[in-house]
XYZ file of C-alpha atoms in Angstrom:
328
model
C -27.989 -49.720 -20.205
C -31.486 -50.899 -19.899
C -32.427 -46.944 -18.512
C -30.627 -45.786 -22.108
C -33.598 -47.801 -23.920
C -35.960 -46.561 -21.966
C -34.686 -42.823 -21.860
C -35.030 -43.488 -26.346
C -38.411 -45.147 -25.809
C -39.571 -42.154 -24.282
C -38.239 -39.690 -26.478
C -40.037 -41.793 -29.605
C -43.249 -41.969 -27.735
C -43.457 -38.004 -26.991
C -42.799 -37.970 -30.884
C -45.409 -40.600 -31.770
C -47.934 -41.224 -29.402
C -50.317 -39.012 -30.577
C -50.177 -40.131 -33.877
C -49.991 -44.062 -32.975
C -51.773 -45.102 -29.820
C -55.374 -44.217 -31.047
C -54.171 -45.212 -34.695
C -53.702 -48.440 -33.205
C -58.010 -49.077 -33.481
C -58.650 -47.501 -36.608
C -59.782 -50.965 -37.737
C -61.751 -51.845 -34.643
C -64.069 -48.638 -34.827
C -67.207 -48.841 -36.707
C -69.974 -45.718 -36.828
C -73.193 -47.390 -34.337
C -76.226 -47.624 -36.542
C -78.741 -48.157 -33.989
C -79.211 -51.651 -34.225
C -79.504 -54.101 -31.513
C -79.157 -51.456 -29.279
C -77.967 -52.609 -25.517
C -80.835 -52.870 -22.763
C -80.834 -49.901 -21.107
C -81.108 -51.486 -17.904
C -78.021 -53.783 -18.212
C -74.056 -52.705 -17.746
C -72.740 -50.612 -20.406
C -71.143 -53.772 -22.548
C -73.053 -57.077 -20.618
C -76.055 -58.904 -21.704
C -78.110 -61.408 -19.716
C -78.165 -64.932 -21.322
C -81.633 -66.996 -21.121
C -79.320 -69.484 -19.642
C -80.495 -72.501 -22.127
C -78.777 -71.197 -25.358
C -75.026 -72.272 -26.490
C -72.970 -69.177 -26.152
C -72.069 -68.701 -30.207
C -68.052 -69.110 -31.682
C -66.149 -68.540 -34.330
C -68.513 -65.959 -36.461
C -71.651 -67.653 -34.884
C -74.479 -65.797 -34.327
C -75.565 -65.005 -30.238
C -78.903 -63.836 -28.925
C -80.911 -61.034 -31.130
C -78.859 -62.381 -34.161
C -75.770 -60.134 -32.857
C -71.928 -61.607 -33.194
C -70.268 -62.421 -29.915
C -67.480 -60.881 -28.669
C -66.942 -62.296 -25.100
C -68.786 -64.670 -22.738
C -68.477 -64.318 -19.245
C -70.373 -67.142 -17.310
C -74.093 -67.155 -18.820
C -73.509 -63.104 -19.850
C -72.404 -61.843 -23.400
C -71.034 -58.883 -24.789
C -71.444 -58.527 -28.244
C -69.494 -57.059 -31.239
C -72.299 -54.373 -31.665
C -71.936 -53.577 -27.574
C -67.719 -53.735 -28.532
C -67.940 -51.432 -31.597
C -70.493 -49.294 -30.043
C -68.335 -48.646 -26.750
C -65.210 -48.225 -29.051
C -67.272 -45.549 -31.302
C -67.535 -43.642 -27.793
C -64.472 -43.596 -26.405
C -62.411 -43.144 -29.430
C -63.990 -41.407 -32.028
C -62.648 -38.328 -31.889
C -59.266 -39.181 -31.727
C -59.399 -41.590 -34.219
C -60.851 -38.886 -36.674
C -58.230 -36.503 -35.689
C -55.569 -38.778 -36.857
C -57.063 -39.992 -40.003
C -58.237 -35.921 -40.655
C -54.342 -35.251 -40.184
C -52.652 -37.210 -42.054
C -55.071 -36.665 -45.136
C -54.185 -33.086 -44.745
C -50.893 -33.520 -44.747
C -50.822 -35.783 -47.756
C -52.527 -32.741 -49.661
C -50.349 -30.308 -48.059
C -47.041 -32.445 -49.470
C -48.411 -32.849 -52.875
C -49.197 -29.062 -53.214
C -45.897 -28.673 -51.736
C -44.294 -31.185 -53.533
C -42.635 -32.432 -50.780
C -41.744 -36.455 -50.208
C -39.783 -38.712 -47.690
C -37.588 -40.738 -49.201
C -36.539 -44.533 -48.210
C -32.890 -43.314 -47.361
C -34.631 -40.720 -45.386
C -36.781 -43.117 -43.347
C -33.642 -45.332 -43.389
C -31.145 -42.020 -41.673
C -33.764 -41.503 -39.251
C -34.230 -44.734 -38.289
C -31.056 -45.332 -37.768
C -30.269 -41.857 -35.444
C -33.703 -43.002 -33.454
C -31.899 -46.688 -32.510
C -28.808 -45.437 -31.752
C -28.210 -46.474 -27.961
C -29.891 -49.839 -28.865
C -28.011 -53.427 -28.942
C -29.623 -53.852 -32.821
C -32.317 -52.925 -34.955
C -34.125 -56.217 -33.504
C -33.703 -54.803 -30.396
C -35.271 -51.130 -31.351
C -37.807 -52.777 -32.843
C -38.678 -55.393 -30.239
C -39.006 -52.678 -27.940
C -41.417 -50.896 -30.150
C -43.651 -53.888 -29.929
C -43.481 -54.091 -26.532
C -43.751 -50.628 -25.491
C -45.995 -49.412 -27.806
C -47.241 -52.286 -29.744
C -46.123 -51.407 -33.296
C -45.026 -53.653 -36.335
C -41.964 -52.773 -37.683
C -44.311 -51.558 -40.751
C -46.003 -49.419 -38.581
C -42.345 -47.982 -36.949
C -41.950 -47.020 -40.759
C -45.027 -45.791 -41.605
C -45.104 -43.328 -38.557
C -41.512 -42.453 -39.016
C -42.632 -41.252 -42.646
C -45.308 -39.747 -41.554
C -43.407 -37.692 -38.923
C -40.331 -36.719 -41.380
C -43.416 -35.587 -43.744
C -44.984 -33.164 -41.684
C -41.583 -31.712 -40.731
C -40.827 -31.138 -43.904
C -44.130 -29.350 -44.404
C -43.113 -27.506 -40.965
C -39.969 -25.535 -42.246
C -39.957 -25.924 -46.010
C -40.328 -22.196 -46.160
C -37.630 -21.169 -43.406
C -34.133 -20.282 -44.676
C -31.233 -21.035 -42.523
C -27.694 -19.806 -43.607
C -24.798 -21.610 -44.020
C -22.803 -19.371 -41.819
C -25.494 -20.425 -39.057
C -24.918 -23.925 -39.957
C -21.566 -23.788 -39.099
C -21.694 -21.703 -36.528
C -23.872 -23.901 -34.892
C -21.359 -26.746 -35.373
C -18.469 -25.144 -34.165
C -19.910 -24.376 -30.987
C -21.535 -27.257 -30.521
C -18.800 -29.498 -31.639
C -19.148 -32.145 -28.997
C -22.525 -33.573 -30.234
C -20.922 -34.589 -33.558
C -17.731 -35.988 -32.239
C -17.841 -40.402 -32.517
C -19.121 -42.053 -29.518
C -18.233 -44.739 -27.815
C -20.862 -46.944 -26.131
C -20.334 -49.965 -23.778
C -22.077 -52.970 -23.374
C -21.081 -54.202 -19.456
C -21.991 -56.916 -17.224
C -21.208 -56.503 -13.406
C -21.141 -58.168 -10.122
C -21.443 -55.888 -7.218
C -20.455 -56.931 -3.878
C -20.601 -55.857 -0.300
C -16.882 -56.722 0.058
C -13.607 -57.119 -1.152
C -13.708 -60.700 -0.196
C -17.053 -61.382 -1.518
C -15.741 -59.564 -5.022
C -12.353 -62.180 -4.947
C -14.737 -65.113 -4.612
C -16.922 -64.173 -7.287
C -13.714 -63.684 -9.927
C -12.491 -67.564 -8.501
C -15.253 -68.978 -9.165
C -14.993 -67.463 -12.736
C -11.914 -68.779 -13.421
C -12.358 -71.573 -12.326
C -15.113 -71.826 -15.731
C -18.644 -70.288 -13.995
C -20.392 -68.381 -16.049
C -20.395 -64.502 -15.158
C -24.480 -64.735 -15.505
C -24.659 -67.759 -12.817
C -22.138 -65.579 -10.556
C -23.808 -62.661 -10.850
C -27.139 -64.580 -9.973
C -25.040 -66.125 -6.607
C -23.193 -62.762 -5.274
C -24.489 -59.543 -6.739
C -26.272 -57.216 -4.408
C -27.334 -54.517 -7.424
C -31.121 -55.068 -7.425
C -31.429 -54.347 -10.982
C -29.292 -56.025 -12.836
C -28.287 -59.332 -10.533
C -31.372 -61.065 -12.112
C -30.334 -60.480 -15.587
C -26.914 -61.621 -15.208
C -25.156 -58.346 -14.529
C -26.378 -56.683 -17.296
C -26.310 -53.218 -17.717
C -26.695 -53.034 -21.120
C -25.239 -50.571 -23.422
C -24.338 -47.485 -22.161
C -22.395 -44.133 -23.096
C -18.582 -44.268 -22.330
C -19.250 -41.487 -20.741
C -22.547 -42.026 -18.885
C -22.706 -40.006 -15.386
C -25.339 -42.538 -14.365
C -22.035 -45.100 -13.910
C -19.500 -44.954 -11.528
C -16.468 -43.571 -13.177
C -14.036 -46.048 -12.152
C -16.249 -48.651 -13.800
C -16.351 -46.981 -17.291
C -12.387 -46.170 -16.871
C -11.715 -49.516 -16.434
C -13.605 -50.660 -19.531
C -12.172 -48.744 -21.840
C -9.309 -49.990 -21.254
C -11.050 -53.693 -21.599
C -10.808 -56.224 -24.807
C -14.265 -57.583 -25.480
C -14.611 -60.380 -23.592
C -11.876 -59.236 -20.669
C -13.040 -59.697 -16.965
C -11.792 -56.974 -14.097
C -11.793 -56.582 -10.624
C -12.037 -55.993 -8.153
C -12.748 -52.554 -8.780
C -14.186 -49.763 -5.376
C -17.061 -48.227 -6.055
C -19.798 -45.883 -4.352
C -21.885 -48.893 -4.104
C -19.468 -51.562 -3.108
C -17.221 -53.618 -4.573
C -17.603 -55.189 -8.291
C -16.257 -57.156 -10.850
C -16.946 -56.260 -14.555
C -16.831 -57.768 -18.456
C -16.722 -55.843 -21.233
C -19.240 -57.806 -23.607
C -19.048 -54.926 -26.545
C -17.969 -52.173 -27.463
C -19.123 -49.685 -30.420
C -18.235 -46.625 -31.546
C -20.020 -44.239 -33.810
C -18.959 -43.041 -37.174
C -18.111 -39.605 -38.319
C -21.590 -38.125 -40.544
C -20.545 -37.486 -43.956
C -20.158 -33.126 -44.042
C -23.511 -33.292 -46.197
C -25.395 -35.288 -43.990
C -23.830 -33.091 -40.795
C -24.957 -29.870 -42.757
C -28.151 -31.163 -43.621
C -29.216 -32.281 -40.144
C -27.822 -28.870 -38.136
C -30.006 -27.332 -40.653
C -32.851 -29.162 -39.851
C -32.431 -28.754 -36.193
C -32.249 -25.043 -36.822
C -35.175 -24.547 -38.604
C -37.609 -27.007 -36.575
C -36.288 -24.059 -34.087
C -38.079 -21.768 -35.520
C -40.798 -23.281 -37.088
C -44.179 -23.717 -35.344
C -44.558 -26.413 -33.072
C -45.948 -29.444 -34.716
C -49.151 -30.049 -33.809
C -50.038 -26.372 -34.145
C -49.021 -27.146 -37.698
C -51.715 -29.768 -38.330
C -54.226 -27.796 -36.885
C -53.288 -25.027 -39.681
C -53.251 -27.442 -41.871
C -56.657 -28.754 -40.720
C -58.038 -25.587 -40.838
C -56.675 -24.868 -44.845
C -58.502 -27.671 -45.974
C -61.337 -27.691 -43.798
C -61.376 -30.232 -41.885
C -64.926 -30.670 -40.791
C -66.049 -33.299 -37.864
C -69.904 -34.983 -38.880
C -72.029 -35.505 -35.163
């Protein structure tokens, strides 16, 4: 379901956000030298054009000898106006991030500590989980938060890394380990998810008209464009995307129904809380078994994130072991 990708969106973004959103203009910030300053007497950003000059293009060179960045009507900002309000705004932070990840590449190599690519490659795949594909994960990525799939990776490493660093001093038992599993047996059990279209009508009428027009060869998109009343999805088709066989979010005799679908099956129709619908099963996918080393190895990490410090109080430490130091 489309409120499944968002629900993982926002659990990568608390994760990452920190790290990536002012990471994002590393490359756009340079120090201000003092040059060309702005006119104090002009908008932060805007200068006044003599009117009877070409604005400059393409790496040509505006008024004072200053690159362009914008024009707007006879006004120009320039790069050293651009660079100079970016300096301001997002110094700090930018500093911050570079500051912490250098200390926790020195921190790893005292440590001796690495991510390796079947790491990035398990997490990756336990952070898309609930999406249609990877393509999907990452389009939303670029979308949401504007990162290549090279940057995806690079943060993920980065994030594994400083875990690592986090708890590679706390011991956790095996007799923990598995008693954490056993009680908790449910969250390691396969899942099934569900990929559904629907078409949700006011009656049962309505719902029998719908399913003759699709036998009679509409499409279910088209149909669910013509009769569905579900404000989210009737644009789309019907699509709910993929959700949990189990999601409380869906009506119950909806997902019931499903399961007992063959990919590509149509049903209905079928009485819900919200009306009356008709539903195709477009997928369905269900989640392997972790090997018992990869089960062991990931209670264990759960357990001792537990009790390790949160982490950004660990790259402050860490900042504060290697002496980080901030220049005015």
């Amino acid at each position: 379901m489309n409120r499944n990708k968002l629900l993982k969106g926002l659990i990568y973004l608390q994760a990452i956000c920190m790290i990536i959103l002012t990471g994002v203009v590393v490359v756009k910030v340079i120090p201000f030298d003092g040059a060309n300053k702005p006119d104090p007497g002009m908008p932060m950003g805007i200068e006044n054009g003599d009117g009877g000059s070409e604005p400059a293009k393409g790496g040509k060179q505006g008024l004072n000898s200053t690159l362009l960045a914008a024009t707007v009507g006879s006004s120009q900002i320039t790069e050293q106006q651009l660079q100079t309000k970016l300096n301001g705004q997002y110094r700090d932070q930018v500093l911050h991030v570079l500051m912490t990840r250098l200390a926790v590449e020195l921190e790893a190599t005292a440590q001796h500590l690495s991510i390796s690519p079947e790491e990035i490659e398990d997490e990756l795949l336990r952070v898309m989980e609930g999406y249609e594909d990877s393509s999907a994960y990452y389009r939303a990525m670029r979308e949401q938060l504007g990162l290549s799939e090279a940057e995806v990776r690079a943060d993920t490493e980065y994030r594994l890394l400083l875990e690592k660093i986090a708890i590679w001093n706390i011991a956790v038992t095996e007799d923990e380990i598995q008693g954490y599993i056993d009680s908790h047996s449910e969250q390691f059990e396969p899942r099934t998810q569900l990929r559904l279209s629907w078409i949700l009508t006011e009656s049962w009428e309505l719902a029998n008209r719908a399913l003759s027009e699709l036998s009679d060869g509409r499409s279910f998109y088209d149909t669910a464009v013509k009769y569905s009343i579900d404000d989210f999805t009737a644009e789309s088709g019907g699509d709910l995307g993929l959700i949990e066989a189990d999601d409380p979010f869906v009506d119950a005799e909806v997902l019931d129904k499903a399961e007992e679908l063959t990919v590509g099956d149509i049903f209905g129709p079928l009485r819900t809380e919200s009306g009356y619908a008709v539903i195709q099963l477009n997928e369905r996918r269900v989640s392997s078994h972790l090997s018992q080393a990869k089960l062991h190895e990931r209670v264990r990490k759960h357990l001792a994130l537990s009790s390790a410090k949160p982490l950004y109080e660990v790259e402050q430490d860490l900042l504060n072991k290697y002496n980080a130091t901030i220049y005015p």
